[in-house]
Coordinates of C-alpha atoms in Angstrom, one line a residue:
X1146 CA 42.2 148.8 -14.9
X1147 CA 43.7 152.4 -14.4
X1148 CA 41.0 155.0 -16.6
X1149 CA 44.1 155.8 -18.9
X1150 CA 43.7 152.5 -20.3
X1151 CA 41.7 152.7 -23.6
X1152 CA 38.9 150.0 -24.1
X1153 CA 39.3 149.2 -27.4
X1154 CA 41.4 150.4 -30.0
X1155 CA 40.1 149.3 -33.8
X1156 CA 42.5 149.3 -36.6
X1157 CA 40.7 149.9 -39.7
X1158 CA 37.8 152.2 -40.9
X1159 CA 36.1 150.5 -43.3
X1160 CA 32.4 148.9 -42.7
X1161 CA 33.6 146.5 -40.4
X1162 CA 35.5 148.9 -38.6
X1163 CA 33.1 151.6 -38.2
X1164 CA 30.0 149.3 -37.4
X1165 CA 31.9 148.1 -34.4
X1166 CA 33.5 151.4 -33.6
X1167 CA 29.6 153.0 -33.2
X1168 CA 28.7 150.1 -31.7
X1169 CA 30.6 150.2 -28.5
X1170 CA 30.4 154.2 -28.8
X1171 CA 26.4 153.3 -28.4
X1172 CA 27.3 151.5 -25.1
X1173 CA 29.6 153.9 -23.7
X1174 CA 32.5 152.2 -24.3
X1175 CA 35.6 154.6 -25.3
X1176 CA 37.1 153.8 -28.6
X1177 CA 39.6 154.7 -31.1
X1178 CA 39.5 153.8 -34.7
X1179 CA 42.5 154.5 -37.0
X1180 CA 43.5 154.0 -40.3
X1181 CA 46.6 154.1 -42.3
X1182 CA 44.6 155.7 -45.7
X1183 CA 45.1 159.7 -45.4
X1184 CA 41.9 159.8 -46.6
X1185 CA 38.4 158.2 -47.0
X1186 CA 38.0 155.4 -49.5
X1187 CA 36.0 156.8 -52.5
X1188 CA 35.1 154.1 -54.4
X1189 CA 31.6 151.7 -55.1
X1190 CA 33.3 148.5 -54.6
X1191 CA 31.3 146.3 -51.8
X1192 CA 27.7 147.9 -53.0
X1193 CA 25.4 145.4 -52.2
X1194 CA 23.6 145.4 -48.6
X1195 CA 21.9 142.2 -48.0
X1196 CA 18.4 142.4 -45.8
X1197 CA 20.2 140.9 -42.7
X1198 CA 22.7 143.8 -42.7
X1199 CA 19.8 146.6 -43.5
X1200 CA 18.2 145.0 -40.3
X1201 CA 21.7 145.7 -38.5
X1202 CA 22.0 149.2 -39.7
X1203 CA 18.5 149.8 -38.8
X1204 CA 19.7 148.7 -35.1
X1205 CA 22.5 151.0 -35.3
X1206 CA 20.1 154.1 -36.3
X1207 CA 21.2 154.8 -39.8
X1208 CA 18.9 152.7 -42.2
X1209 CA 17.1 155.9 -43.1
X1210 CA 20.2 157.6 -44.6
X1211 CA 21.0 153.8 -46.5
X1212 CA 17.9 153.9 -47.8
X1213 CA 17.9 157.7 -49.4
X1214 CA 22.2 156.8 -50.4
X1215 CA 20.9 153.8 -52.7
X1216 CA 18.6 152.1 -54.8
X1217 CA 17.2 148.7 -56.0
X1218 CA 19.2 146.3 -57.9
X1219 CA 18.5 146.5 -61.1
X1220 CA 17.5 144.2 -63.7
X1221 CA 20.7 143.0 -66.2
X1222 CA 20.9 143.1 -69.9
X1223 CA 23.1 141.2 -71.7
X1224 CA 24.5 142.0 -74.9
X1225 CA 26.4 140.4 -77.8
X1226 CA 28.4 143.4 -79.5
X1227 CA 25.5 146.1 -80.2
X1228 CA 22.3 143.7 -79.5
X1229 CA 20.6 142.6 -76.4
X1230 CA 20.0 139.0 -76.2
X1231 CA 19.2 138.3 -72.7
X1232 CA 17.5 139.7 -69.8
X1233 CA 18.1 138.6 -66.1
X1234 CA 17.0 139.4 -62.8
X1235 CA 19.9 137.8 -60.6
X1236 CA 17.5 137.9 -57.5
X1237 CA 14.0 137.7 -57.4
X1238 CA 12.4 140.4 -55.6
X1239 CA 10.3 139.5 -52.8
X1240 CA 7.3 141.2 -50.7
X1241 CA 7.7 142.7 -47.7
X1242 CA 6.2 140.1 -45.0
X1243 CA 5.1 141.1 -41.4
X1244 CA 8.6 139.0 -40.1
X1245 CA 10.7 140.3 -43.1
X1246 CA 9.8 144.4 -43.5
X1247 CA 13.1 145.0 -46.1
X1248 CA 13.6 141.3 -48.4
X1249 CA 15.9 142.9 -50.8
X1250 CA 19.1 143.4 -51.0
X1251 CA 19.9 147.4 -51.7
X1252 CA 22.9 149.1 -54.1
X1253 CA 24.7 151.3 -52.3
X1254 CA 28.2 152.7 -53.5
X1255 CA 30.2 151.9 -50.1
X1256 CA 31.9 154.7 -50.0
X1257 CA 28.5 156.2 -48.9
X1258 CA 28.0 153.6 -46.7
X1259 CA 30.9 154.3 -45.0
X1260 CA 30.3 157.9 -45.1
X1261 CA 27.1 157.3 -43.2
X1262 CA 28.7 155.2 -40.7
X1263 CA 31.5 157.8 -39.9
X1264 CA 28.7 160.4 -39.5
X1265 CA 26.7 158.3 -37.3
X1266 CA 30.2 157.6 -35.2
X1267 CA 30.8 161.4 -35.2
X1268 CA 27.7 161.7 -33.7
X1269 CA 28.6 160.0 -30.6
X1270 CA 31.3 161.7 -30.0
X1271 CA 34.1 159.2 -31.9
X1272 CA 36.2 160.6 -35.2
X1273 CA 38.1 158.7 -37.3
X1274 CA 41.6 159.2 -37.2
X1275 CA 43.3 158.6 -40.6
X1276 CA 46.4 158.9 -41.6
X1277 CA 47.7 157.2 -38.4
X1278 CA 49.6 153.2 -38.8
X1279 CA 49.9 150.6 -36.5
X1280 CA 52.7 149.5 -36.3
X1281 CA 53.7 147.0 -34.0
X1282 CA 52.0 145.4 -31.0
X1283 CA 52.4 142.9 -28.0
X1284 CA 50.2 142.0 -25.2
X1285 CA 49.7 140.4 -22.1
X1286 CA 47.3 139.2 -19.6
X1287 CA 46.1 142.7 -18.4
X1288 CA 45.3 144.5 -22.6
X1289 CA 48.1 145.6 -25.0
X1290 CA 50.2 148.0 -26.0
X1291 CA 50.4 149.2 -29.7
X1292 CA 52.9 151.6 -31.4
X1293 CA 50.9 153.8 -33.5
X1294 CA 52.8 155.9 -35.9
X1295 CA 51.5 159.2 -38.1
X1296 CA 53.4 162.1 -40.2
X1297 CA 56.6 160.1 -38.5
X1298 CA 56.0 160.6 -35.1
X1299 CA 55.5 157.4 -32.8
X1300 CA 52.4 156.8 -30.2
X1301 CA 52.5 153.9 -27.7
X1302 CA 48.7 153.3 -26.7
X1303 CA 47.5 150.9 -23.8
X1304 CA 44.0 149.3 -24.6
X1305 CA 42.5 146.4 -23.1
X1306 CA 41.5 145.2 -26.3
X1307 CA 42.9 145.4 -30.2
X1308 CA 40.6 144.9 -33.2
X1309 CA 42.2 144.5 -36.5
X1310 CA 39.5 145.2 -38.6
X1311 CA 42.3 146.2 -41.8
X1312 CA 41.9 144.4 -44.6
X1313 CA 43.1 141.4 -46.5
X1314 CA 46.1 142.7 -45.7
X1315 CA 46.0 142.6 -41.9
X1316 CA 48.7 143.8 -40.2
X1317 CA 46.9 142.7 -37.2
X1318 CA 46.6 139.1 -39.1
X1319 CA 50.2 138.9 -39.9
X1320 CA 51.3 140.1 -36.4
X1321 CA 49.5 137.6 -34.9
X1322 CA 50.8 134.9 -37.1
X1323 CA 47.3 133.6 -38.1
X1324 CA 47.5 131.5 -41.1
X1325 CA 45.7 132.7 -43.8
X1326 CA 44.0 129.2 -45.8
X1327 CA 42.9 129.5 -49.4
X1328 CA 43.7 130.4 -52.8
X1329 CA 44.5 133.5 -54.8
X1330 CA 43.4 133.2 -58.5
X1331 CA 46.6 134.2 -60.3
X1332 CA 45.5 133.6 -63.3
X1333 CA 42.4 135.9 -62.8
X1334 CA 42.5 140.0 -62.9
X1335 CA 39.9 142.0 -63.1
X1336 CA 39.8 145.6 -63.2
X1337 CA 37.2 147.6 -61.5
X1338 CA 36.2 151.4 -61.1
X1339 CA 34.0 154.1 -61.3
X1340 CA 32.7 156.0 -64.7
X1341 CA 30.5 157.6 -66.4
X1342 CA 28.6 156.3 -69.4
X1343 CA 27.1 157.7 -72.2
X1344 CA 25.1 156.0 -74.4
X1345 CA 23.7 153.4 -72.3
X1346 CA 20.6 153.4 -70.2
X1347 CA 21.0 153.8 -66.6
X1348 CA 18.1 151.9 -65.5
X1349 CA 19.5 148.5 -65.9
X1350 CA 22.8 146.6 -65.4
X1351 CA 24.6 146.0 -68.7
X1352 CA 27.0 142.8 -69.6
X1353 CA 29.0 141.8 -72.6
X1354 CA 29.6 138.4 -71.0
X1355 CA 31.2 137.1 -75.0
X1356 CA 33.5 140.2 -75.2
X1357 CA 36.9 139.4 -76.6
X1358 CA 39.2 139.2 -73.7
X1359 CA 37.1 138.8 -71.3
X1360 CA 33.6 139.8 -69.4
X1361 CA 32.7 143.7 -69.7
X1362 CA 30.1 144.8 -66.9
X1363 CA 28.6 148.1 -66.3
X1364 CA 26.6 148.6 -62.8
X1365 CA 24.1 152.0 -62.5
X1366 CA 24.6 153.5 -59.0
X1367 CA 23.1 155.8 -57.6
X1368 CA 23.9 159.3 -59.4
X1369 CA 23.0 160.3 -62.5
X1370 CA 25.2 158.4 -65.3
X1371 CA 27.6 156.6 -62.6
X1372 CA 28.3 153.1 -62.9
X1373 CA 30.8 150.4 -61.5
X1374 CA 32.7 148.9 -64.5
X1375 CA 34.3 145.4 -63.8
X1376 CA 36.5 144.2 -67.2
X1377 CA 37.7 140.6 -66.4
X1378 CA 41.1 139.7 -67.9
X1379 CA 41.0 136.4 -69.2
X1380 CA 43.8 134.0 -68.6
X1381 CA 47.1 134.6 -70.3
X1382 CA 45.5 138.2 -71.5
X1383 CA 46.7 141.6 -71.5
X1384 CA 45.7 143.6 -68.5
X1385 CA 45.0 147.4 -69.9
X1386 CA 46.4 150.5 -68.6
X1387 CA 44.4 152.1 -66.3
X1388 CA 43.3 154.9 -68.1
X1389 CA 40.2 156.2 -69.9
X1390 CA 41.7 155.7 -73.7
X1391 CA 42.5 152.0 -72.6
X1392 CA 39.1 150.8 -70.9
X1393 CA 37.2 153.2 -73.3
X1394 CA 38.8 150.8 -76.0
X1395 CA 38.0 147.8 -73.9
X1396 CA 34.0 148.9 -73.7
X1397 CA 33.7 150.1 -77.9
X1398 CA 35.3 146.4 -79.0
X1399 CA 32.7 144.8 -76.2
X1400 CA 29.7 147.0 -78.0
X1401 CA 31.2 147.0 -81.2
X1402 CA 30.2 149.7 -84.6
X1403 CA 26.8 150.8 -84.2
X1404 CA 26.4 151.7 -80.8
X1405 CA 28.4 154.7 -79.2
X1406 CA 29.5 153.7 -76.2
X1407 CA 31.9 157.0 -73.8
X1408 CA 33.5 156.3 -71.0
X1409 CA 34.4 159.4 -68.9
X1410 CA 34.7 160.9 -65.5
X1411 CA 37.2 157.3 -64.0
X1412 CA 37.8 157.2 -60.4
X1413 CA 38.7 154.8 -58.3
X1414 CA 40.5 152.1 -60.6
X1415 CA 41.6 149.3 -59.7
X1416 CA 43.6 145.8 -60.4
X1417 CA 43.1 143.3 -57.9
X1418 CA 43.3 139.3 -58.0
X1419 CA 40.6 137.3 -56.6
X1420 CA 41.1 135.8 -53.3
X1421 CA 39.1 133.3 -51.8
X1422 CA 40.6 132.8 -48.2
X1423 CA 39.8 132.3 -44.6
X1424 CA 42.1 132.7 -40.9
X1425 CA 42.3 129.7 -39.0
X1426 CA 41.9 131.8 -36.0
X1427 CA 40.0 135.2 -35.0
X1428 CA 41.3 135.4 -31.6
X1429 CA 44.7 135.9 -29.7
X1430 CA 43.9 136.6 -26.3
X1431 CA 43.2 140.2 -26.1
X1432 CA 43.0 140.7 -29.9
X1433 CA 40.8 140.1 -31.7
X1434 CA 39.9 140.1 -36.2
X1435 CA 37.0 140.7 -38.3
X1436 CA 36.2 141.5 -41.5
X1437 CA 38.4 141.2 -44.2
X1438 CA 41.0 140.4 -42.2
X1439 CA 39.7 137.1 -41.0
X1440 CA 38.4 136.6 -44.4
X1441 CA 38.5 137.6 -48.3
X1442 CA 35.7 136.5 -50.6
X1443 CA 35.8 136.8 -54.6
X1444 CA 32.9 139.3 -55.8
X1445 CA 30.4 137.1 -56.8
X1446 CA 27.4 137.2 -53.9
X1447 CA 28.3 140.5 -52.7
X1448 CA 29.5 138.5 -49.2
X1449 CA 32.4 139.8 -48.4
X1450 CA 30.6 143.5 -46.7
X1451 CA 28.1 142.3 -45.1
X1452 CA 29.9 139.2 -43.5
X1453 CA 32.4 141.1 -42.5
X1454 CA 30.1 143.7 -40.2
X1455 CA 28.1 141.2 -39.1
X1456 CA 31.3 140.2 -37.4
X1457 CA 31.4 143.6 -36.0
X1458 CA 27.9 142.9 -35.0
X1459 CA 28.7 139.9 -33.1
X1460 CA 31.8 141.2 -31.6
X1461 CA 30.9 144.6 -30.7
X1462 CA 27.4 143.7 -27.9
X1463 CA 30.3 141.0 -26.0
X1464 CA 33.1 143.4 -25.8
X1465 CA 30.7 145.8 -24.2
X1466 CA 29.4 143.3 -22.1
X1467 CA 32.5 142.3 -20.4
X1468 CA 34.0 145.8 -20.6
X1469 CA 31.1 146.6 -18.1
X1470 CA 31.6 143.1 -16.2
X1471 CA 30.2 140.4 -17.4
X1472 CA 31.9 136.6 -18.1
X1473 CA 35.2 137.1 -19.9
X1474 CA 34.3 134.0 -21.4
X1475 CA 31.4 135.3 -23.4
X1476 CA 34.4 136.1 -25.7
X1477 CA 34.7 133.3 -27.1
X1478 CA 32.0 132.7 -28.3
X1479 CA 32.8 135.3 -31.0
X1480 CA 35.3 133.1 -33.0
X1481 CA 32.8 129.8 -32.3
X1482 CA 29.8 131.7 -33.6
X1483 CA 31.9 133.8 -36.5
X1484 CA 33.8 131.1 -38.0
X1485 CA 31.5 128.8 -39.6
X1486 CA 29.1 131.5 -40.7
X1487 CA 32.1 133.1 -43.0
X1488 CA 33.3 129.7 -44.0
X1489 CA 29.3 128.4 -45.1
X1490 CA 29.5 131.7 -47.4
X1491 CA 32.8 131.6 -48.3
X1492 CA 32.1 128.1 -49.7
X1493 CA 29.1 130.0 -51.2
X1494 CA 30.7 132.7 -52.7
X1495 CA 33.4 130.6 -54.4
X1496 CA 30.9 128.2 -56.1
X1497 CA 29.1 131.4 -57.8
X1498 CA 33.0 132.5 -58.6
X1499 CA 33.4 129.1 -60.0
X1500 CA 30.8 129.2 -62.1
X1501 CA 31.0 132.8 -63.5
X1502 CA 34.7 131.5 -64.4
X1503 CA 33.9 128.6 -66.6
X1504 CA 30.5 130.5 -68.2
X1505 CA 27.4 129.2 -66.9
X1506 CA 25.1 132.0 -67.3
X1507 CA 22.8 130.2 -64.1
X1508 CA 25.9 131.5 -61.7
X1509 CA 24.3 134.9 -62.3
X1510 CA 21.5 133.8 -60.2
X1511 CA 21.2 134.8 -56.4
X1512 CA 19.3 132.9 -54.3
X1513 CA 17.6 132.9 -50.7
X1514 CA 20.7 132.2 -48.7
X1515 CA 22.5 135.5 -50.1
X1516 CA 19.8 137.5 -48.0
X1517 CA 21.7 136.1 -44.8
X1518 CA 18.5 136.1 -42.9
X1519 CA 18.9 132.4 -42.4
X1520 CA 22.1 132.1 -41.4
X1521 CA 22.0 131.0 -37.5
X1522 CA 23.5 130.1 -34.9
X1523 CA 22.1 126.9 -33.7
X1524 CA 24.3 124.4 -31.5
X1525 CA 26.9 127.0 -30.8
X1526 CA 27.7 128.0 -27.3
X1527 CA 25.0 130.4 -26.6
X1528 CA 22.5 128.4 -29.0
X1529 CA 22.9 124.7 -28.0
X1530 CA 20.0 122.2 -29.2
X1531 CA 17.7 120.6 -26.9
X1532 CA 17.0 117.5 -27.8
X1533 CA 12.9 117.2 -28.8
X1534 CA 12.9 121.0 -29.9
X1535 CA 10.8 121.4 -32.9
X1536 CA 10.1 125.0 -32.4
X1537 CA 10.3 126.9 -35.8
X1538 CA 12.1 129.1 -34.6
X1539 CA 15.1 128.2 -31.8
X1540 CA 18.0 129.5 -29.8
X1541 CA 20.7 131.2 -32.3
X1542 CA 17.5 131.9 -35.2
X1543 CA 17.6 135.5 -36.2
X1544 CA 14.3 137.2 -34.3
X1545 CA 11.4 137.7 -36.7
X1546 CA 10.1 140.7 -37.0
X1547 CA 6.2 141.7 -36.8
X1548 CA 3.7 144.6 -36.2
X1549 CA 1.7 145.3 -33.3
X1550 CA 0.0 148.5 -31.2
X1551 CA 0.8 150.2 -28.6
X1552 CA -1.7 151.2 -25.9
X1553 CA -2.7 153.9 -27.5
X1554 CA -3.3 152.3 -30.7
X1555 CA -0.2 153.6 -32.8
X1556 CA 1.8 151.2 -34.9
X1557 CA 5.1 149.7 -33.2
X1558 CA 7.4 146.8 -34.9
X1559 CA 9.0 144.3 -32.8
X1560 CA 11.9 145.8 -34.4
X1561 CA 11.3 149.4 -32.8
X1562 CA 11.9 147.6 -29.2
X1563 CA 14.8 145.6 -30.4
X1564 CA 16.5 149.1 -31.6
X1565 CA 19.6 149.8 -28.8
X1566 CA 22.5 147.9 -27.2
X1567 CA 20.1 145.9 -24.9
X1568 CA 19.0 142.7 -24.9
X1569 CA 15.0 142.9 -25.5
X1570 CA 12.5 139.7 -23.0
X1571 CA 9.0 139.1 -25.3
X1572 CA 6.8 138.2 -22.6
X1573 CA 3.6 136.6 -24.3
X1574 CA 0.6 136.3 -23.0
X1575 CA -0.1 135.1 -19.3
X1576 CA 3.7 134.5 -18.6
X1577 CA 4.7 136.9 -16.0
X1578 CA 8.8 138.1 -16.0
X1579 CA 11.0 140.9 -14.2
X1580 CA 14.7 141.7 -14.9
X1581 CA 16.7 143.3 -12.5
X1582 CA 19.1 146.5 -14.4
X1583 CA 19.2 148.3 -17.3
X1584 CA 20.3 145.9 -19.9
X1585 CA 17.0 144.1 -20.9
X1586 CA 13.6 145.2 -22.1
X1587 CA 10.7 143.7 -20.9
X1588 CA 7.9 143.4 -23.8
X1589 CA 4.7 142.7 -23.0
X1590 CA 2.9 140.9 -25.6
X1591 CA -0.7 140.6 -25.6
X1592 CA -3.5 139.2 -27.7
X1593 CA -6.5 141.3 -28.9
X1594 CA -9.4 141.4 -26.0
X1595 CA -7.9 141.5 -23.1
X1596 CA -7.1 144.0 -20.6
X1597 CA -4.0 145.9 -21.6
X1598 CA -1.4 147.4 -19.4
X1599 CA 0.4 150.8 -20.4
X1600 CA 3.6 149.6 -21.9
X1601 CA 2.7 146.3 -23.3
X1602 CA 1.8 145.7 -27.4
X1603 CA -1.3 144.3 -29.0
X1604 CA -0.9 141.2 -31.7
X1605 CA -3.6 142.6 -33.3
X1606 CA -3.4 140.7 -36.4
X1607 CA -1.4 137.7 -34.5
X1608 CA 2.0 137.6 -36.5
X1609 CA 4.3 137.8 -33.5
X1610 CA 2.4 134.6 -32.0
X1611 CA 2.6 133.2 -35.3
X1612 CA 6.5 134.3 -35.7
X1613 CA 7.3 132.9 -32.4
X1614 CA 5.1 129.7 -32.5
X1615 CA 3.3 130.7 -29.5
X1616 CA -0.4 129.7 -29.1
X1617 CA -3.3 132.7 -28.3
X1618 CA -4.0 131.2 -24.9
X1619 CA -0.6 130.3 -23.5
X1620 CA 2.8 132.2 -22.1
X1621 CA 6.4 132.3 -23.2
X1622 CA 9.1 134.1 -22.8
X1623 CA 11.6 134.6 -25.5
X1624 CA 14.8 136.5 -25.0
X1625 CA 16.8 138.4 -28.2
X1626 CA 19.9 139.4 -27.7
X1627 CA 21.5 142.7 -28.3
X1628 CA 22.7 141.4 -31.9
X1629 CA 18.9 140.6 -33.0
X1630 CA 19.1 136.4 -32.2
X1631 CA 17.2 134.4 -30.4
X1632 CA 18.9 134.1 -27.0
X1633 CA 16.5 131.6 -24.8
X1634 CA 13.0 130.8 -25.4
X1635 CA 11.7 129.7 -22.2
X1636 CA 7.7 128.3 -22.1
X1637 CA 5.8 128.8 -18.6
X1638 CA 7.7 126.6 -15.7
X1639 CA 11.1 126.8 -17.5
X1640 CA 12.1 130.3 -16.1
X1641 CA 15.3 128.9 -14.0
X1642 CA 16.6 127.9 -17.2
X1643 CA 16.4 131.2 -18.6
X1644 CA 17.6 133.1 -15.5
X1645 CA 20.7 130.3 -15.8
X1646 CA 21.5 131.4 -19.4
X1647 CA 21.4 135.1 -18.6
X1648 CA 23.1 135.4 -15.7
X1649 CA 26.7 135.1 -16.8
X1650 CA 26.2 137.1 -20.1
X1651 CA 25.1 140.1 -18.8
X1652 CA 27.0 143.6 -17.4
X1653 CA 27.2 144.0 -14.0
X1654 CA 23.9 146.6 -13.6
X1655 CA 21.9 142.9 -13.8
X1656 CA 22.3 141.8 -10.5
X1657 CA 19.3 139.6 -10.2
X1658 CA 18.8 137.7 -13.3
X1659 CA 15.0 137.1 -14.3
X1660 CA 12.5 136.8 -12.1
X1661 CA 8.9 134.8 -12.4
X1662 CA 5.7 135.7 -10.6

């Protein structure tokens, strides 16, 4: 390809958007990111970060800065007019584990999410350019050439490969002529914003789930006095105007005489109609879709972020790959992979939705799977199952974390070596491994007791044999892959097998595939 060719162009700077933009940025790959908003969005709306996607933002550097922008989810109070007759705690918080160092999900307004993720893309050298449409777009065999359009003025841009990462409302989508499956709930509306409140306590989600009309809720986010209001609109109701006198009305009737409710300080309101949809497709030969774009989830769960840049996640380490020479083929095992994870919590999503709809007060509940650190890969194209395979954890498995030492006796996660756009071989115990190149870390993994070279890591306490399911006094090899799954888990004797696997899947600085001795 000529060097005026652009890698990738993304469409769309929202959190699926920017996680794949700083992704490939990480690896040297040469992006643009555009968006048609002249601006930033500004709004709270997807502010729920599941554990799986705090792991992924700890990977991408930034899960400090997440941390600082947010706070626990709090506890909900529900109310009938001015009393409290219910308290609920949607998710049960969880300890920290030596496999699972952050268990709970974390509030963050996403316009601060985003925020961070545009900082952290700045930082390698990458800015978003607003303001700027595409427009059009047709492709061939060798990338694709998009018409980009901004203040009126036209841009034609050659890329190798297009990611519409824009919305429900894909352009990308619609260009490609991907049909979009699903509902929209016509008969639901719900408005949704950003206020401030006075005369409630901030410390605790409130909800007039009886309210004449429909559902009042008021979220605390991080800020003093901030929360998100959602005010559902029942079937057949009236939808209010968007203005403080209107919704202020909405909250007093909700809370009723006898407890002064003010609403002030609105931004960001909105009207929107729940969607619950999926694309048949997330591929067109050089272009690609995530996020929103490939699918829209109703509120309930707090799904539809953090599926959407776990797509990114997927997408962005096998772009890079083949960018930098790898199988072309590795592509697609985005869509294989991507698919049925967003269709498993779409299903999810719109059986909490369901239930919020027709009252049941148990719908409020979250559950284990809304963590996403079970969702897997297993029997996909890089994960197949091998018959007999009991192993707790397999091929496709997200990678437990756990603590060791290093050789000079300072604490080091697993998760500290998995940090980059590499992939990371755990070499336990007596198995002996090399990798030719740059793009895998060896990890030496050693019991307590025995003679310890410089750069391996001490089990000390044995959760990484225990996470793994590898004995004290036997080897194994188990590769992760740049996106934090289990690759190939190889025991002692089985090391063709593993060289097999990685061979194809890996940039052209790996010449050699893995070695034994």
């Amino acid at each position: 390809m000529p060097h005026d060719i652009l890698p990738v162009l993304v469409i769309g700077a929202g959190p699926t958007g920017l996680t794949l933009a700083c992704d490939l940025a990480r690896r040297g790959i040469r992006v643009r990111i555009v968006d048609a908003a002249s601006r930033p969005f500004a709004g709270s709306r997807g502010k729920g970060l599941s554990p799986r996607t705090l792991e992924m933002l700890d990977d991408l550097g930034v899960l400090d800065a997440v941390l600082a922008a947010g706070t626990p989810y709090p506890s909900l109070r529900l109310h009938w007019r001015r009393f409290v007759v219910g308290r609920w705690t949607m998710m049960k918080r969880r300890a920290a584990t030596p496999d699972v160092p952050h268990p709970n999900p974390w509030l963050v307004p996403q316009a601060r999410t985003e925020g961070i993720l545009r900082d952290r893309l700045a930082s390698l050298g990458v800015t978003v350019e607003f303001g700027t449409a595409l427009t059009g777009f047709t492709q061939d065999d060798t990338g694709v050439t998009a018409t980009l359009t901004r203040d009126g003025a036209e841009e034609t841009v050659r890329t190798q490969y297009l990611v519409g990462a824009d919305g429900g409302h894909s352009r990308v989508r619609k260009e490609l002529g991907l049909t979009f499956h699903g509902v929209t709930h016509e008969e639901e509306r719900m408005v949704v914003g950003d206020v401030s409140v006075d005369g409630l306590e901030h410390t605790h989600w409130h909800i007039w789930p009886f309210a004449k009309g429909g559902a009042v809720a008021l979220c605390p986010l991080p800020g003093a006095g901030r929360f998100q209001l959602a005010l559902q609109v029942k079937p057949g109701g009236v939808v209010p105007e968007l203005t403080e006198a209107a919704l202020q009305q909405r909250i007093q009737e909700a809370a009723r005489p006898g407890r002064a409710v003010r609403l002030h300080d609105a931004s960001w309101l909105s009207l929107y109609r729940p969607n619950v949809r999926m694309a048949d497709r997330y591929r067109v030969g050089r272009v690609f879709i995530a996020g929103d774009a490939a699918h829209v989830h109703p509120p309930t769960g707090g799904q539809g972020l953090n599926t959407g840049v776990q797509d990114a996640y997927n997408l962005g380490w096998k772009l890079g790959h083949v960018l930098q020479g790898a199988d072309p083929a590795l592509l697609d095992t985005y869509e294989a992979e991507r698919l049925p994870i967003a269709a498993r919590v779409l299903g999810l999503s719109s059986q909490l939705f369901d239930g919020m709809r027709q009252g049941h007060m148990k719908a409020l509940n979250r559950g284990d799977e809304l963590r996403q650190l079970g969702l897997s890969y297993r029997g996909g194209p890089l994960a197949p199952e091998l018959p007999g395979d009991t192993a707790r954890v397999q091929a496709g498995d997200r990678a437990p974390d756990a603590p060791c030492v290093d050789a000079h006796g300072k604490p080091v996660r697993l998760s500290d070596r998995f940090r980059g756009p590499h992939w990371t071989l755990l070499v336990f115990g007596a198995a002996h491994a090399e990798v030719a190149g740059e793009s895998v870390r060896v990890v030496r993994i050693l019991g307590t007791g025995v003679p310890l070279p410089p750069d391996a890591l001490v089990d000390t306490d044995g959760h990484a044999h225990r996470a793994y399911d590898v004995a004290p006094d036997t080897g194994a090899l188990v590769l992760v892959r740049p996106d934090g799954y289990v690759g190939h888990a190889s025991r002692p004797g089985d090391l063709l097998a593993l060289e097999r696997f990685l061979r194809p899947l890996l940039p052209r600085d790996v010449t050699g595939g893995a070695h034994a001795a």
